[in-house]
Amino acid sequence: MRMQKRIYLDLQIIGFNIFMTLLCLFFAFPGYIMTIPITIMLNMYAEKERKTALAGSKVKISGKDVVASFKVLASIIIVPISVIIYTILFYLWLTAYNIVDEEYTFRYTIIFLLMWPIYITAMIRSNDGLIRHARKVNSQILFYLYENKYRKLKIQREELQNKIRKLVDTFGEEVVQDFNQNRIVQKNQLQSPKSVAELDIQNVFESLLELGI
């Protein structure tokens, strides 16, 4: 009975994450299509800046920090310009096909101008949610496929945590002066790790990556 209840709850979690994945995709997908030109432009210039930074530095290895910084700075300029361009295209689309009267054309164009930045923000949040929930669905399904390996890894982690704690308690005072008095986490604050029977499949993704799954 307990096993059936756990399976039922796990299926509920998987179903919820699948629903949230589809919902986030629904909001994010139109934005993906409309921001393809911006994405391509940012990636091209960011890669160019990355190569320039790598060529002039002996410290940088991959230059990912340069790419991230450039994308943020470039987005501050490109995104407002894209909003104006899409607003103009929306206005031309309304007038070219006479979808609404001229009076409403201007009103709808203003509404589009105001709503588009809000949608971009919602799209970014939806994209984050899409990635997060898709990973959860993936990890939860893999958990059932490789449950024994995951539980074995979890046991090894618990054993390693206990060994590290004992090592710190044994040699802490010898390495750091007044270690026990100044330690951030006191012994009585240490929480014992979850038992194998209490594993939560929502937190298995990183562990499965360690297994090469």
Tab-separated table of C-alpha atoms in Angstrom:
chain	number	residue	atom	x	y	z
A	1	MET	CA	0.000	0.000	0.000
A	2	ARG	CA	2.795	2.391	0.913
A	3	MET	CA	4.647	1.579	-2.314
A	4	GLN	CA	1.497	2.203	-4.365
A	5	LYS	CA	0.987	5.553	-2.628
A	6	ARG	CA	4.587	6.583	-3.373
A	7	ILE	CA	4.239	5.599	-7.031
A	8	TYR	CA	0.967	7.543	-7.240
A	9	LEU	CA	2.568	10.659	-5.756
A	10	ASP	CA	5.589	10.340	-8.052
A	11	LEU	CA	3.328	10.057	-11.089
A	12	GLN	CA	1.506	13.173	-9.917
A	13	ILE	CA	4.812	15.037	-9.731
A	14	ILE	CA	5.831	13.854	-13.200
A	15	GLY	CA	2.413	14.800	-14.610
A	16	PHE	CA	2.607	18.253	-13.039
A	17	ASN	CA	6.083	18.875	-14.457
A	18	ILE	CA	4.985	17.703	-17.919
A	19	PHE	CA	2.028	20.102	-17.742
A	20	MET	CA	4.280	22.984	-16.643
A	21	THR	CA	6.757	22.156	-19.417
A	22	LEU	CA	4.010	22.365	-22.056
A	23	LEU	CA	2.593	25.540	-20.496
A	24	CYS	CA	5.996	27.249	-20.484
A	25	LEU	CA	6.582	26.088	-24.063
A	26	PHE	CA	3.235	27.609	-25.078
A	27	PHE	CA	4.318	31.033	-23.804
A	28	ALA	CA	7.955	30.803	-24.870
A	29	PHE	CA	7.692	29.333	-28.385
A	30	PRO	CA	6.258	32.422	-30.171
A	31	GLY	CA	9.015	34.479	-28.597
A	32	TYR	CA	11.612	31.992	-29.826
A	33	ILE	CA	10.428	32.516	-33.393
A	34	MET	CA	10.264	36.306	-33.179
A	35	THR	CA	13.626	36.687	-31.455
A	36	ILE	CA	15.577	34.404	-33.813
A	37	PRO	CA	17.172	37.403	-35.638
A	38	ILE	CA	18.209	38.950	-32.298
A	39	THR	CA	19.605	35.650	-31.039
A	40	ILE	CA	21.630	35.052	-34.204
A	41	MET	CA	22.989	38.597	-34.131
A	42	LEU	CA	23.960	38.405	-30.460
A	43	ASN	CA	25.633	35.015	-30.878
A	44	MET	CA	27.653	36.182	-33.885
A	45	TYR	CA	28.962	39.325	-32.216
A	46	ALA	CA	29.479	37.586	-28.870
A	47	GLU	CA	31.583	34.891	-30.534
A	48	LYS	CA	33.604	37.583	-32.288
A	49	GLU	CA	34.238	39.353	-28.974
A	50	ARG	CA	35.153	36.050	-27.319
A	51	LYS	CA	37.804	35.264	-29.931
A	52	THR	CA	39.192	38.787	-29.619
A	53	ALA	CA	39.392	38.466	-25.825
A	54	LEU	CA	41.077	35.052	-26.019
A	55	ALA	CA	43.629	36.306	-28.513
A	56	GLY	CA	44.611	39.181	-26.235
A	57	SER	CA	44.691	37.289	-22.932
A	58	LYS	CA	46.943	34.624	-21.456
A	59	VAL	CA	44.558	33.912	-18.585
A	60	LYS	CA	41.206	33.237	-20.220
A	61	ILE	CA	40.466	29.654	-21.209
A	62	SER	CA	37.036	29.706	-22.837
A	63	GLY	CA	35.967	33.347	-22.561
A	64	LYS	CA	32.426	32.547	-21.441
A	65	ASP	CA	32.441	35.569	-19.140
A	66	VAL	CA	33.089	37.790	-22.153
A	67	VAL	CA	30.190	36.220	-24.040
A	68	ALA	CA	27.793	36.712	-21.119
A	69	SER	CA	28.878	40.315	-20.501
A	70	PHE	CA	28.636	41.219	-24.177
A	71	LYS	CA	25.174	39.695	-24.529
A	72	VAL	CA	23.890	41.698	-21.566
A	73	LEU	CA	25.338	44.967	-22.862
A	74	ALA	CA	24.243	44.332	-26.441
A	75	SER	CA	20.736	43.358	-25.350
A	76	ILE	CA	20.302	46.740	-23.669
A	77	ILE	CA	20.695	48.315	-27.114
A	78	ILE	CA	19.254	45.669	-29.428
A	79	VAL	CA	16.068	44.773	-27.528
A	80	PRO	CA	14.563	48.317	-27.537
A	81	ILE	CA	15.407	48.626	-31.232
A	82	SER	CA	13.726	45.288	-31.932
A	83	VAL	CA	10.618	46.431	-30.050
A	84	ILE	CA	10.353	49.466	-32.321
A	85	ILE	CA	10.964	47.389	-35.457
A	86	TYR	CA	8.334	44.796	-34.525
A	87	THR	CA	5.866	47.560	-33.672
A	88	ILE	CA	6.353	49.106	-37.114
A	89	LEU	CA	5.940	45.699	-38.766
A	90	PHE	CA	2.769	45.106	-36.746
A	91	TYR	CA	1.366	48.460	-37.869
A	92	LEU	CA	2.209	47.740	-41.517
A	93	TRP	CA	0.578	44.317	-41.232
A	94	LEU	CA	-2.646	45.835	-39.891
A	95	THR	CA	-2.793	48.518	-42.571
A	96	ALA	CA	-1.729	46.322	-45.499
A	97	TYR	CA	-4.505	43.767	-44.957
A	98	ASN	CA	-7.109	46.190	-43.546
A	99	ILE	CA	-7.645	43.920	-40.574
A	100	VAL	CA	-9.259	46.698	-38.505
A	101	ASP	CA	-10.357	50.283	-39.041
A	102	GLU	CA	-7.717	52.998	-39.147
A	103	GLU	CA	-8.793	54.289	-35.744
A	104	TYR	CA	-8.310	50.880	-34.120
A	105	THR	CA	-5.101	50.269	-36.049
A	106	PHE	CA	-3.355	53.031	-34.138
A	107	ARG	CA	-4.817	51.846	-30.820
A	108	TYR	CA	-3.735	48.262	-31.372
A	109	THR	CA	-0.283	49.423	-32.402
A	110	ILE	CA	0.108	51.352	-29.145
A	111	ILE	CA	-1.105	48.328	-27.184
A	112	PHE	CA	1.406	46.132	-29.024
A	113	LEU	CA	4.199	48.611	-28.245
A	114	LEU	CA	3.346	48.490	-24.542
A	115	MET	CA	2.708	44.750	-24.319
A	116	TRP	CA	5.690	43.484	-26.312
A	117	PRO	CA	8.321	44.298	-23.609
A	118	ILE	CA	6.047	42.646	-21.032
A	119	TYR	CA	5.794	39.561	-23.216
A	120	ILE	CA	9.581	39.438	-23.639
A	121	THR	CA	9.932	39.404	-19.850
A	122	ALA	CA	7.296	36.672	-19.550
A	123	MET	CA	9.003	34.711	-22.320
A	124	ILE	CA	12.331	34.796	-20.469
A	125	ARG	CA	10.646	33.540	-17.292
A	126	SER	CA	8.821	30.872	-19.295
A	127	ASN	CA	12.077	29.801	-20.906
A	128	ASP	CA	13.670	29.363	-17.478
A	129	GLY	CA	10.649	27.390	-16.316
A	130	LEU	CA	10.708	25.288	-19.479
A	131	ILE	CA	14.315	24.260	-18.896
A	132	ARG	CA	13.756	23.613	-15.191
A	133	HIS	CA	10.623	21.486	-15.586
A	134	ALA	CA	11.960	19.626	-18.639
A	135	ARG	CA	15.033	18.648	-16.633
A	136	LYS	CA	12.847	17.465	-13.783
A	137	VAL	CA	10.754	15.305	-16.116
A	138	ASN	CA	13.906	13.879	-17.648
A	139	SER	CA	15.494	13.158	-14.270
A	140	GLN	CA	12.340	11.638	-12.798
A	141	ILE	CA	11.916	9.258	-15.722
A	142	LEU	CA	15.589	8.310	-15.572
A	143	PHE	CA	15.216	7.744	-11.843
A	144	TYR	CA	12.826	4.877	-12.498
A	145	LEU	CA	15.033	3.461	-15.235
A	146	TYR	CA	18.202	3.592	-13.078
A	147	GLU	CA	16.726	3.519	-9.584
A	148	ASN	CA	19.184	0.944	-8.193
A	149	LYS	CA	22.221	2.903	-9.419
A	150	TYR	CA	20.844	6.108	-7.979
A	151	ARG	CA	20.175	4.555	-4.587
A	152	LYS	CA	23.672	3.063	-4.581
A	153	LEU	CA	25.136	6.496	-5.308
A	154	LYS	CA	23.007	8.011	-2.558
A	155	ILE	CA	24.342	5.493	-0.032
A	156	GLN	CA	27.921	6.217	-1.123
A	157	ARG	CA	27.274	9.936	-0.661
A	158	GLU	CA	25.965	9.412	2.860
A	159	GLU	CA	29.010	7.333	3.770
A	160	LEU	CA	31.341	9.944	2.278
A	161	GLN	CA	29.587	12.757	4.158
A	162	ASN	CA	29.990	10.921	7.446
A	163	LYS	CA	33.690	10.263	6.773
A	164	ILE	CA	34.318	13.914	5.898
A	165	ARG	CA	32.516	15.104	9.042
A	166	LYS	CA	34.578	12.769	11.212
A	167	LEU	CA	37.757	13.957	9.481
A	168	VAL	CA	36.852	17.607	10.078
A	169	ASP	CA	35.964	16.959	13.728
A	170	THR	CA	39.239	15.082	14.262
A	171	PHE	CA	41.702	17.469	12.623
A	172	GLY	CA	39.773	20.767	12.662
A	173	GLU	CA	41.399	22.084	15.845
A	174	GLU	CA	44.864	21.177	14.574
A	175	VAL	CA	44.432	23.123	11.339
A	176	VAL	CA	42.286	26.100	12.412
A	177	GLN	CA	42.693	27.918	15.701
A	178	ASP	CA	39.560	27.846	17.905
A	179	PHE	CA	37.865	25.756	15.242
A	180	ASN	CA	35.040	24.395	17.386
A	181	GLN	CA	34.218	27.838	18.812
A	182	ASN	CA	34.216	29.621	15.450
A	183	ARG	CA	32.809	26.953	13.147
A	184	ILE	CA	29.799	28.184	11.234
A	185	VAL	CA	27.855	24.925	11.457
A	186	GLN	CA	27.934	23.453	14.938
A	187	LYS	CA	27.739	19.719	15.538
A	188	ASN	CA	24.228	19.926	16.959
A	189	GLN	CA	23.079	21.743	13.806
A	190	LEU	CA	24.199	19.017	11.441
A	191	GLN	CA	21.230	17.256	9.931
A	192	SER	CA	21.517	13.610	9.173
A	193	PRO	CA	21.129	12.857	5.461
A	194	LYS	CA	17.894	11.406	4.193
A	195	SER	CA	17.564	7.683	4.441
A	196	VAL	CA	17.334	5.745	1.226
A	197	ALA	CA	13.648	5.097	1.873
A	198	GLU	CA	12.961	8.858	1.997
A	199	LEU	CA	14.565	9.782	-1.308
A	200	ASP	CA	12.852	12.536	-3.236
A	201	ILE	CA	12.917	12.047	-6.992
A	202	GLN	CA	12.756	15.811	-7.585
A	203	ASN	CA	16.428	16.109	-6.613
A	204	VAL	CA	17.947	13.311	-8.643
A	205	PHE	CA	19.075	15.226	-11.730
A	206	GLU	CA	22.561	16.149	-10.575
A	207	SER	CA	23.117	12.674	-9.165
A	208	LEU	CA	22.167	11.052	-12.445
A	209	LEU	CA	24.640	13.296	-14.235
A	210	GLU	CA	27.369	11.929	-11.995
A	211	LEU	CA	26.489	8.452	-13.175
A	212	GLY	CA	26.914	9.538	-16.778
A	213	ILE	CA	23.221	9.106	-17.513
